[in-house]
PDB file of N, CA and C in Angstrom:
ATOM      1  N   MET A  20      -3.845 -12.232  42.061  1.00  0.00           N
ATOM      2  CA  MET A  20      -3.358 -11.825  40.815  1.00  0.00           C
ATOM      3  C   MET A  20      -3.217 -10.260  40.604  1.00  0.00           C
ATOM      4  N   SER A  21      -1.912  -9.750  39.678  1.00  0.00           N
ATOM      5  CA  SER A  21      -2.128  -8.628  39.749  1.00  0.00           C
ATOM      6  C   SER A  21      -2.681  -7.874  38.466  1.00  0.00           C
ATOM      7  N   GLU A  22      -3.276  -6.690  38.399  1.00  0.00           N
ATOM      8  CA  GLU A  22      -3.641  -6.055  37.177  1.00  0.00           C
ATOM      9  C   GLU A  22      -2.705  -5.690  36.152  1.00  0.00           C
ATOM     10  N   LYS A  23      -2.992  -5.631  34.724  1.00  0.00           N
ATOM     11  CA  LYS A  23      -2.021  -5.630  33.955  1.00  0.00           C
ATOM     12  C   LYS A  23      -2.152  -3.850  33.668  1.00  0.00           C
ATOM     13  N   LYS A  24      -1.241  -3.505  33.327  1.00  0.00           N
ATOM     14  CA  LYS A  24      -1.390  -2.085  32.803  1.00  0.00           C
ATOM     15  C   LYS A  24      -0.778  -1.830  31.597  1.00  0.00           C
ATOM     16  N   ALA A  25      -1.378  -0.755  30.998  1.00  0.00           N
ATOM     17  CA  ALA A  25      -0.719  -0.586  29.595  1.00  0.00           C
ATOM     18  C   ALA A  25       0.538   0.530  29.407  1.00  0.00           C
ATOM     19  N   PRO A  26       1.165   0.076  28.988  1.00  0.00           N
ATOM     20  CA  PRO A  26       2.666   0.582  28.524  1.00  0.00           C
ATOM     21  C   PRO A  26       2.649   2.356  28.625  1.00  0.00           C
ATOM     22  N   ALA A  27       3.603   2.940  29.435  1.00  0.00           N
ATOM     23  CA  ALA A  27       3.245   4.198  29.457  1.00  0.00           C
ATOM     24  C   ALA A  27       3.308   5.394  28.136  1.00  0.00           C
ATOM     25  N   THR A  28       4.044   4.361  27.345  1.00  0.00           N
ATOM     26  CA  THR A  28       3.902   5.412  26.063  1.00  0.00           C
ATOM     27  C   THR A  28       3.415   4.542  25.203  1.00  0.00           C
ATOM     28  N   GLY A  29       3.169   5.135  23.744  1.00  0.00           N
ATOM     29  CA  GLY A  29       2.655   4.432  22.716  1.00  0.00           C
ATOM     30  C   GLY A  29       1.093   5.072  22.458  1.00  0.00           C
ATOM     31  N   GLN A  30       0.676   4.368  21.223  1.00  0.00           N
ATOM     32  CA  GLN A  30      -0.765   4.903  21.025  1.00  0.00           C
ATOM     33  C   GLN A  30      -1.462   4.107  21.434  1.00  0.00           C
ATOM     34  N   ARG A  31      -2.516   4.222  21.460  1.00  0.00           N
ATOM     35  CA  ARG A  31      -3.816   3.613  22.346  1.00  0.00           C
ATOM     36  C   ARG A  31      -4.688   2.948  20.897  1.00  0.00           C
ATOM     37  N   VAL A  32      -5.047   1.846  20.924  1.00  0.00           N
ATOM     38  CA  VAL A  32      -5.764   1.305  20.199  1.00  0.00           C
ATOM     39  C   VAL A  32      -6.880   0.775  20.377  1.00  0.00           C
ATOM     40  N   ASN A  33      -8.100   0.859  19.896  1.00  0.00           N
ATOM     41  CA  ASN A  33      -9.304   0.051  19.995  1.00  0.00           C
ATOM     42  C   ASN A  33      -9.129  -1.441  20.150  1.00  0.00           C
ATOM     43  N   VAL A  34      -9.913  -1.690  21.279  1.00  0.00           N
ATOM     44  CA  VAL A  34     -10.551  -3.372  21.439  1.00  0.00           C
ATOM     45  C   VAL A  34     -10.398  -4.042  19.537  1.00  0.00           C
ATOM     46  N   GLY A  35      -9.822  -5.163  19.845  1.00  0.00           N
ATOM     47  CA  GLY A  35      -9.627  -5.619  18.494  1.00  0.00           C
ATOM     48  C   GLY A  35      -9.282  -4.927  17.362  1.00  0.00           C
ATOM     49  N   CYS A  36      -8.638  -3.728  17.837  1.00  0.00           N
ATOM     50  CA  CYS A  36      -8.243  -2.941  16.455  1.00  0.00           C
ATOM     51  C   CYS A  36      -8.897  -2.509  15.556  1.00  0.00           C
ATOM     52  N   MET A  37     -10.412  -2.464  15.950  1.00  0.00           N
ATOM     53  CA  MET A  37     -11.282  -2.227  14.946  1.00  0.00           C
ATOM     54  C   MET A  37     -11.355  -0.670  14.833  1.00  0.00           C
ATOM     55  N   VAL A  38     -11.933  -0.326  13.850  1.00  0.00           N
ATOM     56  CA  VAL A  38     -11.848   1.299  13.017  1.00  0.00           C
ATOM     57  C   VAL A  38     -13.147   1.678  13.160  1.00  0.00           C
ATOM     58  N   PHE A  39     -13.115   2.713  13.801  1.00  0.00           N
ATOM     59  CA  PHE A  39     -14.588   3.089  14.444  1.00  0.00           C
ATOM     60  C   PHE A  39     -14.794   4.558  13.576  1.00  0.00           C
ATOM     61  N   ARG A  40     -13.926   5.259  12.916  1.00  0.00           N
ATOM     62  CA  ARG A  40     -13.766   6.507  11.943  1.00  0.00           C
ATOM     63  C   ARG A  40     -13.690   5.910  10.498  1.00  0.00           C
ATOM     64  N   PRO A  41     -14.621   6.019   9.886  1.00  0.00           N
ATOM     65  CA  PRO A  41     -14.448   5.529   8.381  1.00  0.00           C
ATOM     66  C   PRO A  41     -13.394   6.417   7.714  1.00  0.00           C
ATOM     67  N   GLY A  42     -12.680   5.979   6.958  1.00  0.00           N
ATOM     68  CA  GLY A  42     -11.612   7.019   6.497  1.00  0.00           C
ATOM     69  C   GLY A  42     -10.075   7.500   7.195  1.00  0.00           C
ATOM     70  N   SER A  43     -10.247   7.167   8.485  1.00  0.00           N
ATOM     71  CA  SER A  43      -9.129   7.171   9.374  1.00  0.00           C
ATOM     72  C   SER A  43      -7.832   6.845   8.913  1.00  0.00           C
ATOM     73  N   ALA A  44      -7.922   5.796   7.931  1.00  0.00           N
ATOM     74  CA  ALA A  44      -6.231   5.176   7.919  1.00  0.00           C
ATOM     75  C   ALA A  44      -5.228   6.045   7.184  1.00  0.00           C
ATOM     76  N   SER A  45      -5.768   7.387   6.224  1.00  0.00           N
ATOM     77  CA  SER A  45      -5.107   8.184   5.667  1.00  0.00           C
ATOM     78  C   SER A  45      -4.221   9.346   6.806  1.00  0.00           C
ATOM     79  N   ASP A  46      -4.956   9.080   7.821  1.00  0.00           N
ATOM     80  CA  ASP A  46      -4.088   9.878   8.943  1.00  0.00           C
ATOM     81  C   ASP A  46      -2.929   9.525   9.244  1.00  0.00           C
ATOM     82  N   TYR A  47      -2.350   8.044   9.075  1.00  0.00           N
ATOM     83  CA  TYR A  47      -1.320   7.230   9.425  1.00  0.00           C
ATOM     84  C   TYR A  47      -0.501   6.952   8.058  1.00  0.00           C
ATOM     85  N   HIS A  48       0.846   7.223   7.746  1.00  0.00           N
ATOM     86  CA  HIS A  48       1.651   6.974   6.581  1.00  0.00           C
ATOM     87  C   HIS A  48       2.207   5.229   6.944  1.00  0.00           C
ATOM     88  N   THR A  49       1.495   4.372   6.573  1.00  0.00           N
ATOM     89  CA  THR A  49       2.164   3.122   6.989  1.00  0.00           C
ATOM     90  C   THR A  49       3.145   2.409   6.055  1.00  0.00           C
ATOM     91  N   GLY A  50       3.596   3.311   5.006  1.00  0.00           N
ATOM     92  CA  GLY A  50       4.381   2.304   4.078  1.00  0.00           C
ATOM     93  C   GLY A  50       6.029   2.180   4.571  1.00  0.00           C
ATOM     94  N   SER A  51       6.022   2.819   5.466  1.00  0.00           N
ATOM     95  CA  SER A  51       7.511   2.804   5.917  1.00  0.00           C
ATOM     96  C   SER A  51       8.296   1.472   6.336  1.00  0.00           C
ATOM     97  N   TRP A  52       7.728   0.475   6.476  1.00  0.00           N
ATOM     98  CA  TRP A  52       8.222  -0.498   6.832  1.00  0.00           C
ATOM     99  C   TRP A  52       8.528  -1.750   5.903  1.00  0.00           C
ATOM    100  N   ARG A  53       7.873  -1.272   4.681  1.00  0.00           N
ATOM    101  CA  ARG A  53       7.949  -2.325   3.777  1.00  0.00           C
ATOM    102  C   ARG A  53       9.881  -2.524   3.245  1.00  0.00           C
ATOM    103  N   ALA A  54       9.620  -3.269   2.605  1.00  0.00           N
ATOM    104  CA  ALA A  54      11.085  -4.205   2.266  1.00  0.00           C
ATOM    105  C   ALA A  54      11.072  -4.115   0.261  1.00  0.00           C
ATOM    106  N   LYS A  55      10.020  -3.977  -0.625  1.00  0.00           N
ATOM    107  CA  LYS A  55      10.136  -3.814  -1.779  1.00  0.00           C
ATOM    108  C   LYS A  55       9.071  -2.845  -2.307  1.00  0.00           C
ATOM    109  N   VAL A  56       9.213  -1.878  -3.244  1.00  0.00           N
ATOM    110  CA  VAL A  56       8.388  -1.175  -3.766  1.00  0.00           C
ATOM    111  C   VAL A  56       7.471  -1.547  -5.254  1.00  0.00           C
ATOM    112  N   PRO A  57       6.523  -1.049  -5.716  1.00  0.00           N
ATOM    113  CA  PRO A  57       6.237  -1.589  -6.705  1.00  0.00           C
ATOM    114  C   PRO A  57       6.878  -0.623  -8.088  1.00  0.00           C
ATOM    115  N   VAL A  58       7.260  -0.785  -9.114  1.00  0.00           N
ATOM    116  CA  VAL A  58       7.902   0.108 -10.165  1.00  0.00           C
ATOM    117  C   VAL A  58       6.820  -0.247 -11.410  1.00  0.00           C
ATOM    118  N   TRP A  59       6.617   0.668 -12.246  1.00  0.00           N
ATOM    119  CA  TRP A  59       5.564   0.470 -13.554  1.00  0.00           C
ATOM    120  C   TRP A  59       6.423   0.604 -14.382  1.00  0.00           C
ATOM    121  N   GLU A  60       6.293  -0.183 -15.759  1.00  0.00           N
ATOM    122  CA  GLU A  60       7.058  -0.079 -16.785  1.00  0.00           C
ATOM    123  C   GLU A  60       5.736   0.668 -17.576  1.00  0.00           C
ATOM    124  N   ASP A  61       5.935   1.490 -17.727  1.00  0.00           N
ATOM    125  CA  ASP A  61       4.442   2.420 -18.327  1.00  0.00           C
ATOM    126  C   ASP A  61       4.336   1.375 -20.234  1.00  0.00           C
ATOM    127  N   GLY A  62       5.669   1.257 -20.647  1.00  0.00           N
ATOM    128  CA  GLY A  62       5.658   0.566 -21.978  1.00  0.00           C
ATOM    129  C   GLY A  62       4.880  -0.657 -22.247  1.00  0.00           C
ATOM    130  N   LYS A  63       5.108  -1.521 -20.976  1.00  0.00           N
ATOM    131  CA  LYS A  63       4.294  -2.305 -20.764  1.00  0.00           C
ATOM    132  C   LYS A  63       2.823  -2.502 -20.557  1.00  0.00           C
ATOM    133  N   CYS A  64       2.611  -1.500 -19.822  1.00  0.00           N
ATOM    134  CA  CYS A  64       1.116  -1.234 -19.077  1.00  0.00           C
ATOM    135  C   CYS A  64       0.177  -1.049 -20.278  1.00  0.00           C
ATOM    136  N   ILE A  65      -0.620  -1.681 -20.158  1.00  0.00           N
ATOM    137  CA  ILE A  65      -2.032  -1.827 -20.984  1.00  0.00           C
ATOM    138  C   ILE A  65      -3.038  -0.822 -20.372  1.00  0.00           C
ATOM    139  N   GLN A  66      -2.758  -0.200 -19.347  1.00  0.00           N
ATOM    140  CA  GLN A  66      -3.967   0.532 -18.579  1.00  0.00           C
ATOM    141  C   GLN A  66      -5.461  -0.348 -18.116  1.00  0.00           C
ATOM    142  N   CYS A  67      -5.175  -1.446 -17.748  1.00  0.00           N
ATOM    143  CA  CYS A  67      -6.636  -2.149 -17.138  1.00  0.00           C
ATOM    144  C   CYS A  67      -7.234  -1.571 -16.187  1.00  0.00           C
ATOM    145  N   GLY A  68      -6.191  -1.443 -15.140  1.00  0.00           N
ATOM    146  CA  GLY A  68      -6.580  -1.241 -14.292  1.00  0.00           C
ATOM    147  C   GLY A  68      -6.414  -2.398 -13.051  1.00  0.00           C
ATOM    148  N   LEU A  69      -5.857  -3.508 -13.310  1.00  0.00           N
ATOM    149  CA  LEU A  69      -6.271  -4.493 -12.380  1.00  0.00           C
ATOM    150  C   LEU A  69      -5.204  -4.266 -11.080  1.00  0.00           C
ATOM    151  N   CYS A  70      -4.068  -3.444 -11.129  1.00  0.00           N
ATOM    152  CA  CYS A  70      -3.176  -3.294 -10.090  1.00  0.00           C
ATOM    153  C   CYS A  70      -4.167  -2.522  -8.852  1.00  0.00           C
ATOM    154  N   TYR A  71      -5.152  -1.260  -9.572  1.00  0.00           N
ATOM    155  CA  TYR A  71      -5.755  -0.247  -8.961  1.00  0.00           C
ATOM    156  C   TYR A  71      -6.935  -1.214  -8.042  1.00  0.00           C
ATOM    157  N   ILE A  72      -7.487  -2.266  -8.892  1.00  0.00           N
ATOM    158  CA  ILE A  72      -8.728  -2.994  -8.082  1.00  0.00           C
ATOM    159  C   ILE A  72      -8.027  -3.896  -7.334  1.00  0.00           C
ATOM    160  N   TYR A  73      -6.978  -4.681  -7.325  1.00  0.00           N
ATOM    161  CA  TYR A  73      -6.644  -5.721  -6.104  1.00  0.00           C
ATOM    162  C   TYR A  73      -5.805  -5.061  -5.319  1.00  0.00           C
ATOM    163  N   CYS A  74      -5.388  -3.975  -5.392  1.00  0.00           N
ATOM    164  CA  CYS A  74      -4.488  -3.185  -4.151  1.00  0.00           C
ATOM    165  C   CYS A  74      -5.419  -3.113  -2.991  1.00  0.00           C
ATOM    166  N   PRO A  75      -4.883  -3.987  -1.946  1.00  0.00           N
ATOM    167  CA  PRO A  75      -5.915  -4.213  -0.784  1.00  0.00           C
ATOM    168  C   PRO A  75      -5.409  -2.811   0.251  1.00  0.00           C
ATOM    169  N   GLU A  76      -4.454  -1.788   0.058  1.00  0.00           N
ATOM    170  CA  GLU A  76      -4.491  -0.560   0.947  1.00  0.00           C
ATOM    171  C   GLU A  76      -5.135   0.373  -0.108  1.00  0.00           C
ATOM    172  N   GLY A  77      -5.566   0.290  -1.406  1.00  0.00           N
ATOM    173  CA  GLY A  77      -6.170   1.236  -2.112  1.00  0.00           C
ATOM    174  C   GLY A  77      -4.819   2.460  -2.604  1.00  0.00           C
ATOM    175  N   CYS A  78      -3.616   2.215  -2.282  1.00  0.00           N
ATOM    176  CA  CYS A  78      -3.022   3.277  -2.637  1.00  0.00           C
ATOM    177  C   CYS A  78      -2.279   3.099  -4.177  1.00  0.00           C
ATOM    178  N   VAL A  79      -2.831   2.576  -4.712  1.00  0.00           N
ATOM    179  CA  VAL A  79      -2.778   2.865  -6.357  1.00  0.00           C
ATOM    180  C   VAL A  79      -3.468   3.665  -7.073  1.00  0.00           C
ATOM    181  N   THR A  80      -2.981   4.918  -7.749  1.00  0.00           N
ATOM    182  CA  THR A  80      -3.787   5.851  -8.499  1.00  0.00           C
ATOM    183  C   THR A  80      -3.398   5.799  -9.692  1.00  0.00           C
ATOM    184  N   GLU A  81      -4.664   6.317 -10.364  1.00  0.00           N
ATOM    185  CA  GLU A  81      -4.416   6.604 -11.978  1.00  0.00           C
ATOM    186  C   GLU A  81      -3.779   7.700 -11.767  1.00  0.00           C
ATOM    187  N   ARG A  82      -2.787   8.252 -12.980  1.00  0.00           N
ATOM    188  CA  ARG A  82      -1.971   9.730 -13.021  1.00  0.00           C
ATOM    189  C   ARG A  82      -2.921  10.034 -14.177  1.00  0.00           C
ATOM    190  N   ALA A  83      -2.591  11.514 -14.484  1.00  0.00           N
ATOM    191  CA  ALA A  83      -3.170  12.020 -15.640  1.00  0.00           C
ATOM    192  C   ALA A  83      -3.097  11.359 -17.076  1.00  0.00           C
ATOM    193  N   ASP A  84      -2.357  10.546 -17.114  1.00  0.00           N
ATOM    194  CA  ASP A  84      -2.045  10.066 -18.581  1.00  0.00           C
ATOM    195  C   ASP A  84      -2.685   8.801 -18.565  1.00  0.00           C
ATOM    196  N   GLY A  85      -3.437   8.210 -17.862  1.00  0.00           N
ATOM    197  CA  GLY A  85      -3.896   7.029 -17.746  1.00  0.00           C
ATOM    198  C   GLY A  85      -3.505   6.007 -17.181  1.00  0.00           C
ATOM    199  N   PHE A  86      -1.999   5.926 -17.095  1.00  0.00           N
ATOM    200  CA  PHE A  86      -0.893   5.079 -16.537  1.00  0.00           C
ATOM    201  C   PHE A  86      -1.430   5.215 -14.646  1.00  0.00           C
ATOM    202  N   PHE A  87      -0.611   3.995 -13.972  1.00  0.00           N
ATOM    203  CA  PHE A  87      -0.957   3.856 -12.808  1.00  0.00           C
ATOM    204  C   PHE A  87       0.619   3.909 -11.855  1.00  0.00           C
ATOM    205  N   GLU A  88       0.227   4.571 -10.817  1.00  0.00           N
ATOM    206  CA  GLU A  88       1.468   5.008  -9.735  1.00  0.00           C
ATOM    207  C   GLU A  88       0.748   4.225  -8.234  1.00  0.00           C
ATOM    208  N   ALA A  89       1.869   3.828  -7.057  1.00  0.00           N
ATOM    209  CA  ALA A  89       1.621   3.965  -6.078  1.00  0.00           C
ATOM    210  C   ALA A  89       1.937   4.780  -5.219  1.00  0.00           C
ATOM    211  N   ASN A  90       0.918   5.359  -4.173  1.00  0.00           N
ATOM    212  CA  ASN A  90       1.301   6.218  -3.176  1.00  0.00           C
ATOM    213  C   ASN A  90       2.163   5.119  -2.091  1.00  0.00           C
ATOM    214  N   LEU A  91       3.438   5.836  -2.350  1.00  0.00           N
ATOM    215  CA  LEU A  91       4.412   4.990  -1.459  1.00  0.00           C
ATOM    216  C   LEU A  91       4.435   5.232   0.198  1.00  0.00           C
ATOM    217  N   ASP A  92       3.383   6.505   0.383  1.00  0.00           N
ATOM    218  CA  ASP A  92       3.392   6.516   1.586  1.00  0.00           C
ATOM    219  C   ASP A  92       2.473   5.550   2.416  1.00  0.00           C
ATOM    220  N   TYR A  93       1.816   5.020   1.894  1.00  0.00           N
ATOM    221  CA  TYR A  93       0.786   3.977   2.428  1.00  0.00           C
ATOM    222  C   TYR A  93       0.563   2.724   1.607  1.00  0.00           C
ATOM    223  N   CYS A  94       1.904   2.340   0.572  1.00  0.00           N
ATOM    224  CA  CYS A  94       1.748   1.076   0.099  1.00  0.00           C
ATOM    225  C   CYS A  94       2.763   0.284   0.989  1.00  0.00           C
ATOM    226  N   LYS A  95       2.226  -0.851   1.258  1.00  0.00           N
ATOM    227  CA  LYS A  95       3.357  -1.931   1.788  1.00  0.00           C
ATOM    228  C   LYS A  95       4.131  -2.872   1.502  1.00  0.00           C
ATOM    229  N   GLY A  96       4.021  -2.833   0.048  1.00  0.00           N
ATOM    230  CA  GLY A  96       5.243  -3.734  -0.834  1.00  0.00           C
ATOM    231  C   GLY A  96       4.854  -5.151  -0.677  1.00  0.00           C
ATOM    232  N   CYS A  97       3.302  -5.333  -0.834  1.00  0.00           N
ATOM    233  CA  CYS A  97       2.989  -6.777  -0.600  1.00  0.00           C
ATOM    234  C   CYS A  97       3.145  -7.141  -2.212  1.00  0.00           C
ATOM    235  N   GLY A  98       2.851  -7.008  -3.109  1.00  0.00           N
ATOM    236  CA  GLY A  98       3.512  -7.228  -4.222  1.00  0.00           C
ATOM    237  C   GLY A  98       2.201  -7.976  -5.257  1.00  0.00           C
ATOM    238  N   ILE A  99       0.796  -7.762  -4.688  1.00  0.00           N
ATOM    239  CA  ILE A  99      -0.282  -8.302  -4.915  1.00  0.00           C
ATOM    240  C   ILE A  99      -0.837  -7.487  -6.100  1.00  0.00           C
ATOM    241  N   CYS A 100      -0.166  -6.079  -6.735  1.00  0.00           N
ATOM    242  CA  CYS A 100      -0.245  -5.499  -7.860  1.00  0.00           C
ATOM    243  C   CYS A 100       0.280  -5.939  -9.014  1.00  0.00           C
ATOM    244  N   ALA A 101       1.679  -6.486  -8.562  1.00  0.00           N
ATOM    245  CA  ALA A 101       2.545  -7.240  -9.535  1.00  0.00           C
ATOM    246  C   ALA A 101       1.900  -8.260  -9.822  1.00  0.00           C
ATOM    247  N   HIS A 102       1.712  -9.244  -8.986  1.00  0.00           N
ATOM    248  CA  HIS A 102       1.280 -10.377  -9.323  1.00  0.00           C
ATOM    249  C   HIS A 102      -0.302 -10.833  -9.901  1.00  0.00           C
ATOM    250  N   GLU A 103      -1.277  -9.665 -10.035  1.00  0.00           N
ATOM    251  CA  GLU A 103      -2.243  -9.266 -10.687  1.00  0.00           C
ATOM    252  C   GLU A 103      -1.798  -8.886 -12.073  1.00  0.00           C
ATOM    253  N   CYS A 104      -0.517  -8.529 -12.479  1.00  0.00           N
ATOM    254  CA  CYS A 104      -0.459  -7.482 -13.561  1.00  0.00           C
ATOM    255  C   CYS A 104       0.157  -8.682 -14.359  1.00  0.00           C
ATOM    256  N   TRP A 105      -0.879  -9.101 -15.596  1.00  0.00           N
ATOM    257  CA  TRP A 105      -0.619 -10.178 -16.479  1.00  0.00           C
ATOM    258  C   TRP A 105       0.306  -9.668 -17.640  1.00  0.00           C
ATOM    259  N   PRO A 106       0.424  -8.695 -17.967  1.00  0.00           N
ATOM    260  CA  PRO A 106       1.580  -7.937 -18.929  1.00  0.00           C
ATOM    261  C   PRO A 106       2.881  -8.099 -18.364  1.00  0.00           C
ATOM    262  N   SER A 107       2.833  -7.845 -17.034  1.00  0.00           N
ATOM    263  CA  SER A 107       3.971  -7.807 -16.214  1.00  0.00           C
ATOM    264  C   SER A 107       4.596  -6.534 -16.249  1.00  0.00           C
ATOM    265  N   ALA A 108       3.916  -5.403 -16.376  1.00  0.00           N
ATOM    266  CA  ALA A 108       4.391  -4.151 -16.147  1.00  0.00           C
ATOM    267  C   ALA A 108       4.574  -3.574 -14.826  1.00  0.00           C
ATOM    268  N   ILE A 109       4.484  -4.295 -13.972  1.00  0.00           N
ATOM    269  CA  ILE A 109       4.955  -3.991 -12.459  1.00  0.00           C
ATOM    270  C   ILE A 109       5.871  -4.682 -11.613  1.00  0.00           C
ATOM    271  N   SER A 110       7.202  -4.324 -11.163  1.00  0.00           N
ATOM    272  CA  SER A 110       8.388  -5.121 -10.790  1.00  0.00           C
ATOM    273  C   SER A 110       8.465  -4.696  -9.236  1.00  0.00           C
ATOM    274  N   MET A 111       8.595  -5.937  -8.465  1.00  0.00           N
ATOM    275  CA  MET A 111       8.732  -5.295  -6.932  1.00  0.00           C
ATOM    276  C   MET A 111      10.284  -5.405  -6.945  1.00  0.00           C
ATOM    277  N   ILE A 112      10.796  -4.060  -6.456  1.00  0.00           N
ATOM    278  CA  ILE A 112      12.156  -3.951  -6.671  1.00  0.00           C
ATOM    279  C   ILE A 112      12.599  -3.502  -4.812  1.00  0.00           C
ATOM    280  N   GLU A 113      13.451  -3.610  -4.456  1.00  0.00           N
ATOM    281  CA  GLU A 113      14.499  -3.446  -3.415  1.00  0.00           C
ATOM    282  C   GLU A 113      13.955  -2.164  -3.097  1.00  0.00           C
ATOM    283  N   GLU A 114      13.260  -1.777  -1.886  1.00  0.00           N
ATOM    284  CA  GLU A 114      13.593  -0.270  -1.106  1.00  0.00           C
ATOM    285  C   GLU A 114      14.793   0.322  -1.127  1.00  0.00           C
ATOM    286  N   GLY A 115      14.619   1.487  -2.063  1.00  0.00           N
ATOM    287  CA  GLY A 115      15.940   2.149  -2.094  1.00  0.00           C
ATOM    288  C   GLY A 115      16.898   1.770  -3.613  1.00  0.00           C
ATOM    289  N   HIS A 116      16.443   1.028  -4.054  1.00  0.00           N
ATOM    290  CA  HIS A 116      17.094   0.568  -5.413  1.00  0.00           C
ATOM    291  C   HIS A 116      16.147   1.047  -6.543  1.00  0.00           C
ATOM    292  N   GLU A 117      14.961   1.565  -6.211  1.00  0.00           N
ATOM    293  CA  GLU A 117      14.344   1.969  -7.580  1.00  0.00           C
ATOM    294  C   GLU A 117      14.775   3.267  -8.120  1.00  0.00           C
ATOM    295  N   SER A 118      14.880   3.214  -9.405  1.00  0.00           N
ATOM    296  CA  SER A 118      15.316   4.349 -10.319  1.00  0.00           C
ATOM    297  C   SER A 118      14.681   5.418 -10.444  1.00  0.00           C
TER     298      SER A 118
END
């Protein structure tokens, strides 16, 4: 049986894709493959922060005015923030169609 070899190009990942250096995810802009982006409507937002709490990527941040936004360099477009927003202040819009 022949030995398997790694591809000649690409990035080497740890066995099991484990992260050994905390905070290293910020080294990679991982939001480039999403299909939808979250768009906040500040008029409906009650500034509860649920979008911030439930974002699995930690890319939702609070702005200086107390409202929230997603860092689209890291947002994967999963829609959890919109799902958890009970005032419906967040809509998921097709990538490239946001205003």
